[in-house]
Tab-separated table of C-alpha atoms and ligand atoms in Angstrom:
chain	number	residue	atom	x	y	z
A	119	MET	CA	274.159	-40.411	54.867
A	120	LYS	CA	272.130	-37.318	55.696
A	121	GLU	CA	271.432	-36.288	59.278
A	122	PRO	CA	267.974	-36.978	60.646
A	123	GLN	CA	265.437	-34.341	59.858
A	124	SER	CA	263.747	-33.368	63.103
A	125	SER	CA	261.022	-30.894	62.204
A	126	LEU	CA	258.288	-33.459	61.713
A	127	PHE	CA	258.938	-35.607	64.654
A	128	ASN	CA	257.995	-33.688	67.770
A	129	LYS	CA	254.339	-34.429	68.034
A	130	GLN	CA	253.455	-35.441	71.578
A	131	ASP	CA	250.028	-36.951	71.150
A	132	SER	CA	250.463	-40.666	70.628
A	133	SER	CA	246.942	-41.686	71.569
A	134	ASN	CA	245.303	-43.839	68.958
A	135	PRO	CA	241.759	-45.076	69.145
A	136	VAL	CA	241.647	-48.832	69.635
A	137	ASP	CA	240.908	-50.231	66.248
A	138	HIS	CA	238.738	-53.273	65.847
A	139	ASN	CA	238.908	-53.139	62.086
A	140	PRO	CA	238.911	-56.775	60.992
A	141	ALA	CA	240.721	-55.873	57.739
A	142	LYS	CA	244.008	-55.795	59.527
A	143	PHE	CA	243.649	-59.406	60.617
A	144	ASN	CA	242.507	-60.523	57.233
A	145	ARG	CA	245.772	-60.695	55.382
A	146	LYS	CA	246.587	-62.969	52.500
A	147	PRO	CA	250.135	-64.274	52.604
A	148	ILE	CA	252.063	-64.481	49.366
A	149	THR	CA	255.466	-66.086	48.894
A	150	ALA	CA	258.633	-64.006	49.095
A	151	ALA	CA	259.244	-64.729	45.399
A	152	THR	CA	255.784	-63.431	44.485
A	153	ALA	CA	256.354	-60.320	46.592
A	154	GLN	CA	259.680	-59.769	44.837
A	155	GLN	CA	257.961	-60.082	41.464
A	156	LYS	CA	255.136	-57.722	42.432
A	157	VAL	CA	257.742	-55.144	43.435
A	158	ALA	CA	259.886	-55.733	40.349
A	159	ASP	CA	256.844	-55.025	38.148
A	160	TYR	CA	256.906	-51.444	39.412
A	161	VAL	CA	260.624	-50.828	39.125
A	162	ARG	CA	261.654	-48.220	36.580
A	163	LEU	CA	265.183	-47.497	35.522
A	164	ILE	CA	266.477	-44.394	37.212
A	165	ASP	CA	267.959	-41.505	35.211
A	166	THR	CA	271.661	-41.237	34.537
A	167	GLU	CA	274.494	-38.827	35.207
A	168	THR	CA	278.019	-38.438	33.892
A	169	ILE	CA	280.759	-38.590	36.488
A	170	SER	CA	284.508	-38.712	36.587
A	171	LEU	CA	286.120	-42.130	36.418
A	172	TYR	CA	287.879	-41.360	39.694
A	173	THR	CA	284.574	-41.337	41.552
A	174	ALA	CA	282.915	-44.161	39.648
A	175	GLY	CA	283.772	-47.041	41.992
A	176	GLY	CA	280.671	-48.859	43.209
A	177	ARG	CA	278.383	-47.183	40.665
A	178	PHE	CA	276.408	-48.962	37.920
A	179	LEU	CA	277.252	-48.283	34.284
A	180	ALA	CA	274.522	-46.724	32.176
A	181	GLU	CA	276.317	-47.178	28.847
A	182	ASP	CA	277.740	-50.081	26.909
A	183	VAL	CA	281.456	-49.708	26.388
A	184	GLN	CA	283.031	-51.067	23.195
A	185	ALA	CA	286.743	-51.181	22.512
A	186	PRO	CA	287.779	-48.337	20.199
A	187	HIS	CA	291.078	-50.082	19.517
A	188	PRO	CA	292.689	-53.449	20.181
A	189	TYR	CA	294.562	-54.090	23.409
A	190	PRO	CA	297.480	-54.170	23.375
A	191	HIS	CA	297.503	-51.908	20.363
A	192	PHE	CA	301.146	-52.556	19.463
A	193	ARG	CA	303.334	-55.664	19.625
A	194	ARG	CA	304.708	-55.524	23.131
A	195	SER	CA	307.787	-57.038	24.680
A	196	GLY	CA	307.037	-59.245	27.688
A	197	MET	CA	310.620	-59.196	28.965
A	198	ASP	CA	313.683	-57.012	29.331
A	199	GLY	CA	316.049	-58.369	26.681
A	200	TYR	CA	316.735	-58.256	22.942
A	201	ALA	CA	314.312	-58.273	20.057
A	202	VAL	CA	315.667	-60.628	17.402
A	203	ILE	CA	314.772	-62.514	14.240
A	204	ALA	CA	314.369	-66.112	15.447
A	205	SER	CA	315.934	-67.665	12.343
A	206	ASP	CA	319.174	-65.787	13.126
A	207	ILE	CA	319.657	-67.714	16.344
A	208	ALA	CA	318.214	-71.080	15.303
A	209	GLN	CA	321.678	-72.683	15.313
A	210	ALA	CA	322.849	-71.175	18.606
A	211	SER	CA	324.169	-73.673	21.178
A	212	SER	CA	326.683	-73.784	24.042
A	213	ASP	CA	329.409	-74.775	21.544
A	214	HIS	CA	328.220	-72.379	18.914
A	215	MET	CA	327.499	-68.931	20.231
A	216	ILE	CA	325.812	-66.579	17.787
A	217	TRP	CA	326.569	-62.870	17.953
A	218	LEU	CA	324.153	-60.217	16.697
A	219	GLN	CA	324.913	-56.549	16.318
A	220	VAL	CA	322.810	-54.367	18.604
A	221	ILE	CA	321.504	-51.566	16.406
A	222	ASP	CA	318.742	-50.057	18.525
A	223	ASN	CA	317.742	-49.438	22.120
A	224	ILE	CA	313.994	-49.322	22.780
A	225	PRO	CA	312.805	-48.246	26.212
A	226	CYS	CA	309.081	-48.225	27.117
A	227	GLY	CA	307.138	-45.455	25.470
A	228	GLN	CA	309.375	-45.166	22.402
A	229	THR	CA	309.095	-46.551	18.942
A	230	PRO	CA	311.935	-48.474	17.252
A	231	SER	CA	314.265	-46.068	15.446
A	232	VAL	CA	315.671	-48.377	12.746
A	233	PRO	CA	314.376	-51.500	11.060
A	234	LEU	CA	316.028	-54.747	12.172
A	235	ILE	CA	317.785	-56.657	9.467
A	236	GLN	CA	319.158	-60.171	9.465
A	237	GLY	CA	322.027	-60.475	11.958
A	238	THR	CA	320.971	-57.585	14.171
A	239	ALA	CA	319.103	-57.178	17.433
A	240	ALA	CA	317.498	-54.337	19.411
A	241	ARG	CA	317.856	-53.977	23.145
A	242	ILE	CA	314.281	-53.687	24.449
A	243	MET	CA	312.537	-53.323	27.789
A	244	THR	CA	309.349	-54.930	29.117
A	245	GLY	CA	306.316	-53.122	27.728
A	246	ALA	CA	308.199	-51.516	24.845
A	247	MET	CA	307.169	-51.708	21.206
A	248	VAL	CA	308.796	-54.569	19.325
A	249	PRO	CA	310.227	-53.681	15.891
A	250	ASP	CA	308.043	-55.034	13.068
A	251	GLU	CA	310.859	-57.205	11.704
A	252	ALA	CA	311.544	-58.946	15.048
A	253	ASP	CA	309.615	-62.083	15.868
A	254	THR	CA	311.139	-63.020	19.223
A	255	VAL	CA	312.452	-61.398	22.393
A	256	VAL	CA	315.305	-63.097	24.228
A	257	MET	CA	315.558	-62.460	27.991
A	258	LEU	CA	318.595	-60.518	29.185
A	259	GLU	CA	319.612	-63.455	31.401
A	260	MET	CA	320.122	-65.675	28.334
A	261	THR	CA	322.550	-63.307	26.672
A	262	GLU	CA	326.086	-62.025	26.888
A	263	SER	CA	327.186	-58.680	25.591
A	264	ARG	CA	330.420	-57.215	24.404
A	265	GLN	CA	331.806	-54.206	22.596
A	266	ALA	CA	333.963	-54.747	19.522
A	267	GLU	CA	335.050	-52.538	16.670
A	268	GLY	CA	333.160	-49.663	18.304
A	269	LYS	CA	329.947	-51.618	18.023
A	270	GLU	CA	327.782	-53.373	20.551
A	271	TRP	CA	327.097	-57.090	20.243
A	272	VAL	CA	324.815	-59.572	21.945
A	273	GLY	CA	325.672	-63.277	22.086
A	274	LEU	CA	323.307	-66.222	22.477
A	275	LYS	CA	324.086	-69.830	23.355
A	276	ARG	CA	320.578	-71.145	22.798
A	277	SER	CA	317.929	-70.834	20.176
A	278	VAL	CA	314.579	-69.389	21.235
A	279	GLU	CA	311.246	-70.434	19.863
A	280	GLN	CA	309.751	-67.951	17.417
A	281	GLY	CA	307.161	-65.608	18.932
A	282	ARG	CA	308.540	-65.943	22.464
A	283	ASN	CA	308.000	-62.972	24.822
A	284	ILE	CA	306.019	-60.920	22.323
A	285	THR	CA	302.435	-60.062	23.172
A	286	PRO	CA	300.532	-59.795	19.902
A	287	ILE	CA	298.213	-56.906	19.068
A	288	GLY	CA	294.720	-57.589	20.433
A	289	LEU	CA	295.729	-60.502	22.661
A	290	GLU	CA	293.298	-59.302	25.320
A	291	ILE	CA	290.797	-57.294	23.357
A	292	GLN	CA	289.991	-56.789	19.669
A	293	ALA	CA	288.728	-53.460	18.344
A	294	GLY	CA	284.946	-53.417	18.615
A	295	ASP	CA	284.760	-55.995	21.401
A	296	MET	CA	281.990	-55.315	23.910
A	297	LEU	CA	283.868	-54.634	27.132
A	298	LEU	CA	281.219	-53.672	29.639
A	299	THR	CA	277.476	-53.557	29.405
A	300	LYS	CA	274.832	-51.362	31.029
A	301	GLY	CA	274.161	-52.353	34.600
A	302	ALA	CA	277.687	-53.581	35.343
A	303	GLN	CA	278.859	-52.483	38.756
A	304	ILE	CA	282.108	-50.604	38.532
A	305	GLY	CA	284.900	-52.138	40.574
A	306	ALA	CA	288.673	-52.081	40.271
A	307	GLY	CA	288.677	-54.340	37.190
A	308	GLU	CA	286.074	-52.258	35.367
A	309	ILE	CA	287.921	-49.048	36.237
A	310	SER	CA	291.077	-50.551	34.777
A	311	VAL	CA	289.253	-51.334	31.520
A	312	LEU	CA	287.674	-47.869	31.335
A	313	ALA	CA	290.975	-46.133	32.043
A	314	THR	CA	292.752	-48.273	29.440
A	315	PHE	CA	290.322	-47.109	26.781
A	316	GLY	CA	290.365	-43.476	27.805
A	317	VAL	CA	286.874	-43.367	29.289
A	318	HIS	CA	287.574	-40.669	31.834
A	319	GLU	CA	283.951	-39.658	32.182
A	320	VAL	CA	281.427	-42.407	32.714
A	321	GLU	CA	277.692	-42.422	32.333
A	322	VAL	CA	276.228	-44.131	35.385
A	323	TYR	CA	272.792	-44.536	36.904
A	324	ARG	CA	271.996	-41.996	39.555
A	325	ARG	CA	272.000	-43.543	43.029
A	326	PRO	CA	268.402	-44.044	44.117
A	327	GLN	CA	267.652	-41.663	46.977
A	328	VAL	CA	266.090	-43.693	49.736
A	329	ALA	CA	264.168	-42.122	52.617
A	330	ILE	CA	264.165	-44.085	55.850
A	331	PHE	CA	261.937	-43.387	58.815
A	332	SER	CA	261.084	-45.404	61.846
A	333	THR	CA	257.804	-45.440	63.704
A	334	GLY	CA	257.635	-46.079	67.435
A	335	THR	CA	256.765	-43.943	70.430
A	336	GLU	CA	259.330	-46.024	72.302
A	337	LEU	CA	262.173	-44.869	70.084
A	338	LEU	CA	264.986	-42.710	71.362
A	339	SER	CA	267.592	-41.185	69.145
A	340	VAL	CA	270.998	-42.826	69.240
A	341	GLU	CA	272.403	-39.950	71.316
A	342	GLN	CA	269.800	-40.213	74.070
A	343	PRO	CA	270.302	-42.120	77.350
A	344	ILE	CA	268.100	-45.178	77.798
A	345	GLU	CA	264.874	-44.851	79.739
A	346	PRO	CA	262.555	-47.533	81.087
A	347	GLY	CA	260.422	-48.943	78.268
A	348	LYS	CA	262.299	-47.093	75.583
A	349	ILE	CA	264.944	-48.237	73.107
A	350	ARG	CA	267.231	-46.502	70.692
A	351	ASN	CA	266.294	-46.351	67.020
A	352	SER	CA	268.736	-48.898	65.638
A	353	ASN	CA	266.700	-49.887	62.594
A	354	SER	CA	267.045	-46.563	60.782
A	355	TYR	CA	270.823	-46.769	60.911
A	356	MET	CA	270.932	-50.450	60.064
A	357	LEU	CA	268.699	-49.809	57.055
A	358	ALA	CA	270.853	-46.874	55.970
A	359	GLU	CA	273.852	-49.164	55.874
A	360	GLN	CA	271.955	-51.802	53.906
A	361	VAL	CA	270.792	-49.175	51.427
A	362	LYS	CA	274.352	-47.936	50.982
A	363	ALA	CA	275.661	-51.463	50.475
A	364	ALA	CA	272.994	-52.042	47.814
A	365	GLY	CA	274.097	-48.917	45.933
A	366	GLY	CA	271.480	-46.418	47.086
A	367	GLU	CA	271.879	-43.179	49.005
A	368	PRO	CA	270.114	-43.267	52.361
A	369	HIS	CA	268.397	-40.296	53.995
A	370	VAL	CA	267.542	-41.006	57.600
A	371	LEU	CA	264.468	-39.013	58.528
A	372	GLY	CA	264.591	-40.220	62.114
A	373	ALA	CA	261.747	-41.637	64.158
A	374	ILE	CA	258.156	-40.570	64.570
A	375	MET	CA	255.662	-41.424	67.268
A	376	ASP	CA	252.969	-43.997	66.548
A	377	ASP	CA	250.496	-41.500	65.210
A	378	LEU	CA	248.521	-42.083	62.038
A	379	GLU	CA	248.496	-38.463	60.877
A	380	LEU	CA	252.174	-38.018	61.556
A	381	ALA	CA	252.888	-41.240	59.701
A	382	ARG	CA	250.730	-40.085	56.786
A	383	THR	CA	252.466	-36.712	56.493
A	384	THR	CA	255.898	-38.258	56.816
A	385	MET	CA	255.187	-40.986	54.303
A	386	LEU	CA	253.648	-38.635	51.726
A	387	GLN	CA	256.401	-36.080	52.072
A	388	ALA	CA	259.035	-38.790	51.748
A	389	LEU	CA	257.307	-40.323	48.723
A	390	SER	CA	257.216	-36.982	46.970
A	391	SER	CA	260.870	-36.169	47.684
A	392	TYR	CA	262.733	-39.462	47.326
A	393	ASP	CA	262.907	-42.361	44.890
A	394	ILE	CA	262.111	-45.089	47.420
A	395	VAL	CA	260.712	-44.935	50.939
A	396	ILE	CA	261.354	-47.418	53.728
A	397	SER	CA	259.611	-47.349	57.064
A	398	SER	CA	260.243	-49.610	60.001
A	399	GLY	CA	257.676	-50.674	62.553
A	400	GLY	CA	253.945	-50.501	62.958
A	401	VAL	CA	252.923	-53.027	60.348
A	402	SER	CA	251.470	-55.771	62.507
A	403	VAL	CA	248.022	-55.879	64.077
A	404	GLY	CA	248.694	-53.897	67.247
A	405	ASP	CA	246.722	-50.872	68.426
A	406	TYR	CA	249.496	-48.499	67.400
A	407	ASP	CA	250.577	-50.209	64.201
A	408	VAL	CA	249.845	-47.158	62.106
A	409	MET	CA	251.830	-48.071	59.004
A	410	GLY	CA	249.585	-51.105	58.525
A	411	ASP	CA	246.507	-48.849	58.655
A	412	LEU	CA	248.061	-46.278	56.376
A	413	VAL	CA	248.968	-48.759	53.686
A	414	ARG	CA	245.417	-50.103	53.673
A	415	SER	CA	244.062	-46.555	53.188
A	416	ASP	CA	243.506	-44.842	49.837
A	417	GLU	CA	246.776	-42.944	50.089
A	418	VAL	CA	248.740	-45.712	48.421
A	419	GLU	CA	248.139	-48.856	46.420
A	420	MET	CA	248.952	-51.799	48.620
A	421	LEU	CA	250.843	-54.596	46.868
A	422	PHE	CA	250.937	-57.031	49.805
A	423	ASN	CA	250.846	-56.965	53.588
A	424	LYS	CA	251.722	-60.537	54.437
A	425	ILE	CA	254.539	-62.726	53.178
A	426	SER	CA	254.771	-66.413	53.979
A	427	MET	CA	258.187	-65.979	55.522
A	428	ARG	CA	259.754	-65.622	58.935
A	429	PRO	CA	261.055	-63.268	60.062
A	430	GLY	CA	259.158	-60.529	58.339
A	431	SER	CA	255.730	-62.088	57.817
A	432	VAL	CA	254.132	-58.657	58.152
A	433	THR	CA	256.439	-57.039	55.578
A	434	THR	CA	254.317	-54.712	53.519
A	435	GLY	CA	254.771	-53.201	50.087
A	436	ALA	CA	252.891	-50.376	48.423
A	437	VAL	CA	253.185	-47.985	45.528
A	438	LYS	CA	252.179	-44.366	44.973
A	439	ASP	CA	252.693	-42.455	41.747
A	440	GLY	CA	255.120	-45.127	40.622
A	441	LYS	CA	257.229	-44.911	43.786
A	442	LEU	CA	257.694	-47.879	46.027
A	443	LEU	CA	257.116	-47.880	49.771
A	444	PHE	CA	258.476	-50.712	51.875
A	445	ALA	CA	256.846	-50.803	55.283
A	446	LEU	CA	259.143	-53.203	57.081
A	447	SER	CA	258.601	-54.808	60.425
A	448	GLY	CA	259.955	-53.026	63.499
A	449	ASN	CA	261.545	-56.194	64.817
A	450	PRO	CA	265.213	-55.769	63.862
A	451	GLY	CA	265.675	-59.292	62.458
A	452	ALA	CA	262.569	-58.968	60.326
A	453	CYS	CA	263.478	-55.439	59.268
A	454	PHE	CA	266.914	-56.625	58.128
A	455	VAL	CA	265.552	-59.565	56.118
A	456	GLY	CA	262.795	-57.462	54.531
A	457	CYS	CA	265.385	-54.993	53.323
A	458	GLU	CA	267.717	-57.653	51.929
A	459	LEU	CA	264.945	-59.543	50.121
A	460	LEU	CA	262.928	-56.624	48.778
A	461	VAL	CA	264.642	-53.247	49.009
A	462	ARG	CA	268.125	-54.317	47.933
A	463	PRO	CA	266.900	-55.878	44.669
A	464	THR	CA	264.764	-52.822	43.949
A	465	ILE	CA	267.683	-50.421	44.349
A	466	ARG	CA	269.822	-52.574	42.093
A	467	GLN	CA	267.095	-53.142	39.487
A	468	MET	CA	266.646	-49.362	39.236
A	469	MET	CA	270.294	-49.251	38.184
A	470	ASN	CA	269.881	-52.108	35.682
A	471	SER	CA	271.944	-54.573	37.702
A	472	LYS	CA	271.732	-58.214	36.714
A	473	HIS	CA	272.883	-59.082	40.224
A	474	ASP	CA	269.788	-57.848	41.923
A	475	TYR	CA	268.734	-60.690	44.210
A	476	LEU	CA	271.021	-62.131	46.874
A	477	PRO	CA	273.215	-64.833	45.342
A	478	GLU	CA	271.965	-68.320	46.154
A	479	TRP	CA	274.287	-71.198	47.065
A	480	THR	CA	273.673	-74.778	48.019
A	481	ALA	CA	275.031	-75.802	51.410
A	482	THR	CA	274.790	-78.475	54.056
A	483	LEU	CA	273.068	-77.638	57.306
A	484	GLY	CA	275.732	-77.550	60.058
A	485	HIS	CA	273.488	-78.584	62.934
A	486	ASP	CA	269.905	-79.627	63.546
A	487	TYR	CA	267.315	-76.912	63.102
A	488	HIS	CA	264.474	-77.327	65.552
A	489	LYS	CA	261.965	-74.604	64.778
A	490	ILE	CA	258.864	-75.792	63.043
A	491	ASN	CA	256.895	-73.447	60.875
A	492	SER	CA	254.395	-73.331	58.089
A	493	PHE	CA	256.271	-70.390	56.567
A	494	THR	CA	259.678	-70.392	54.885
A	495	ARG	CA	262.343	-69.221	57.305
A	496	TYR	CA	265.273	-67.019	56.366
A	497	VAL	CA	267.553	-67.930	59.201
A	498	ARG	CA	270.623	-65.861	59.937
A	499	GLY	CA	273.665	-68.062	59.622
A	500	SER	CA	277.343	-68.316	58.959
A	501	ILE	CA	279.110	-70.274	56.287
A	502	ALA	CA	282.198	-72.423	56.703
A	503	VAL	CA	284.023	-74.587	54.195
A	504	GLU	CA	284.673	-77.999	55.693
A	505	GLU	CA	286.362	-80.783	53.730
A	506	GLY	CA	285.573	-78.936	50.540
A	507	LYS	CA	281.877	-78.581	51.363
A	508	ILE	CA	279.938	-75.438	52.198
A	509	VAL	CA	278.365	-75.839	55.619
A	510	ALA	CA	275.853	-73.318	56.952
A	511	TYR	CA	275.393	-72.871	60.701
A	512	PRO	CA	272.211	-71.224	61.935
A	513	ALA	CA	272.761	-68.427	64.466
A	514	SER	CA	272.072	-69.335	68.077
A	515	LEU	CA	269.339	-66.713	68.306
A	516	ASP	CA	267.365	-65.975	65.186
A	517	GLU	CA	264.069	-64.652	66.524
A	518	SER	CA	262.564	-61.805	64.589
A	519	SER	CA	263.101	-59.544	67.594
A	520	VAL	CA	266.775	-60.472	68.012
A	521	MET	CA	269.205	-57.819	66.899
A	522	VAL	CA	272.617	-59.037	67.972
A	523	THR	CA	273.107	-62.006	65.621
A	524	ILE	CA	272.625	-59.926	62.470
A	525	LYS	CA	276.259	-58.870	62.758
A	526	ASP	CA	277.463	-62.486	62.971
A	527	SER	CA	275.719	-63.609	59.816
A	528	ASP	CA	277.038	-63.901	56.307
A	529	CYS	CA	274.045	-65.728	54.898
A	530	LEU	CA	270.370	-66.398	55.290
A	531	ILE	CA	269.654	-70.112	55.412
A	532	VAL	CA	266.406	-70.888	53.616
A	533	ILE	CA	264.422	-73.379	55.669
A	534	PRO	CA	261.299	-74.428	53.798
A	535	PRO	CA	258.017	-74.971	55.659
A	536	THR	CA	258.437	-78.118	57.713
A	537	SER	CA	256.704	-80.016	60.470
A	538	GLU	CA	259.814	-81.862	61.583
A	539	VAL	CA	263.257	-81.109	62.899
A	540	LEU	CA	265.631	-80.518	60.010
A	541	PRO	CA	268.700	-82.669	60.759
A	542	ALA	CA	272.302	-81.587	60.321
A	543	GLY	CA	273.512	-82.692	56.893
A	544	THR	CA	270.341	-81.648	55.089
A	545	THR	CA	270.986	-79.835	51.817
A	546	VAL	CA	269.723	-76.280	52.045
A	547	SER	CA	269.816	-73.117	49.981
A	548	VAL	CA	271.634	-70.162	51.432
A	549	LEU	CA	271.412	-66.559	50.332
A	550	ARG	CA	274.778	-64.856	50.596
A	551	LEU	CA	274.847	-61.534	52.378
A	552	SER	CA	277.460	-59.137	51.131
A	553	ARG	CA	279.808	-58.047	53.876
A	554	SER	CA	281.838	-55.205	52.522
B	838	LIG	N1	248.900	-60.339	67.869
B	838	LIG	C1	249.944	-60.345	67.042
B	838	LIG	N2	251.070	-59.735	67.420
B	838	LIG	C2	252.123	-59.716	66.592
B	838	LIG	C3	252.055	-60.372	65.343
B	838	LIG	C4	250.852	-61.001	64.981
B	838	LIG	O1	250.722	-61.583	63.893
B	838	LIG	N3	249.805	-60.941	65.853
B	838	LIG	N4	253.145	-60.378	64.551
B	838	LIG	C5	254.386	-60.359	65.248
B	838	LIG	C6	255.445	-60.296	64.294
B	838	LIG	S1	255.699	-61.713	63.410
B	838	LIG	C7	256.227	-59.215	64.162
B	838	LIG	S2	257.565	-59.298	63.123
B	838	LIG	C8	255.990	-57.968	64.877
B	838	LIG	C9	255.928	-56.826	63.896
B	838	LIG	O2	255.791	-55.650	64.588
B	838	LIG	P1	255.627	-54.256	63.866
B	838	LIG	O3	256.170	-54.267	62.512
B	838	LIG	O4	254.224	-53.827	64.038
B	838	LIG	O5	256.630	-53.342	64.678
B	838	LIG	P2	256.426	-52.600	66.055
B	838	LIG	O6	255.200	-53.107	66.708
B	838	LIG	O7	256.485	-51.166	65.779
B	838	LIG	O8	257.716	-53.042	66.817
B	838	LIG	C10	258.046	-54.395	67.016
B	838	LIG	C11	259.317	-54.465	67.856
B	838	LIG	O9	260.383	-53.842	67.177
B	838	LIG	C12	260.964	-52.794	67.967
B	838	LIG	N5	261.343	-51.684	67.092
B	838	LIG	C13	260.499	-50.940	66.380
B	838	LIG	N6	261.163	-49.993	65.705
B	838	LIG	C14	262.450	-50.153	66.004
B	838	LIG	C15	263.619	-49.453	65.622
B	838	LIG	N7	263.577	-48.410	64.792
B	838	LIG	N8	264.807	-49.856	66.097
B	838	LIG	C16	264.862	-50.937	66.945
B	838	LIG	N9	263.772	-51.648	67.318
B	838	LIG	C17	262.582	-51.244	66.892
B	838	LIG	C18	259.829	-52.393	68.859
B	838	LIG	O10	260.274	-51.714	70.005
B	838	LIG	C19	259.189	-53.730	69.164
B	838	LIG	O11	259.923	-54.414	70.148
B	838	LIG	O12	254.783	-57.991	65.558
B	838	LIG	C20	254.519	-59.219	66.259
B	838	LIG	N10	253.288	-59.088	66.966
B	839	LIG	O1	256.834	-61.032	60.901
B	839	LIG	MO1	257.616	-61.638	62.148
B	839	LIG	O2	259.138	-61.061	61.693
B	839	LIG	O3	257.489	-63.118	61.168
B	839	LIG	O4	258.502	-62.574	63.188
B	840	LIG	MG1	253.519	-53.717	66.173
């Protein structure tokens, strides 16, 4: 995360003429799904870069990866023991021990040095290449060994089923198999696949660079002591963390006073320098809600400025020169939800991810939910598994303005518009929040 940029943010004049513009009250709510679609329509894939495999964790692949060879690419022993020809030991029993002459010793990384013939065996270690003529590996524990006539012998008291302990060529992957496709997020498993096939440099999508600024004359920087009427700018840092978790690279531009011109300059500069811009605060109908005014101006094309959801009903989206601006509510709960529902998918869609929206589960409501609303609520909650069922408990405080319960939540419980109390036991959808 980059340090806040301070140059723009020192303006002292926060006076704003009282605005009686009715346009700001005249907002048409759209559903969260419609808002997501409107945003998605403007998403463009970001350009790519080639990076070392060692730094690829968490990034999104920008190339399809096909297997250049099968895996494993040689017949591999699954045990430390002896490679044998199964028919040689078919008659072995406790009364009839069969002895084979050990003619080779094959550690990992070496190839067999002589062909096996009937009546012989090769000592072999786990992961080593099985001689072509062998069709079975017998575990060391099932054998006895002795030296006789200057030769080494292995004895077996049991037959072993043909094919045992040999991993065939291509068991996991055949040559030409599609291993990973564009948009896959690279985790430990993907890195293992890429390393196995020698992909030491990976083409990935560039991380979207996301500018974050907060508006609010009341905002102090995190370092400053509290003052009456003022609060610290928590949203910028919360958003930065959300952006990072989504796969973007946050740039915290700090906080500006509630001043339309300052907001305009900051927004335009951010839009020209970064891939996505997020602002927090100033999107409602208040006298100093400058982001709301700005988005309605000609500077940008407004996509929406009301969503039929709580928190975050005033969440606003706009576009300029193909770049998306998310003007999120200043209320921390609403700011958090706006980012999870709209910004996170955008960041991930820019990197071709198929896992763009928060994963949706079905759960049972853990206790009664009393709030009544004509809008869909995205209630912070926590999930428990009880008697094999997923139960979702709403947080004790889930007001838009409440900050503290964000940290206790691992899901957003979707409460549809309702005029009645929703009783415990009701089936609800929950959106999983990733807590990495
Ligand atoms: N008359 C009406 N008043 C309000 C309405 C409405 O419809 N009519 N909507 C309410 C709803 S709903 C919300 S949500 C908020 C949205 O407010 P804004 O987006 O305009 O945000 P601000 O006014 O700037 O601040 C609201 C609140 O959040 C605190 N804040 C702001 N920035 C930060 C930050 N960076 N870190 C932490 N906290 C922040 C700010 O101090 C305020 O307390 O409007 C309702 N009002
Ligand atoms: O827009 Mo507000 O966050 O609904 O409460
Ligand atoms: Mg406001």
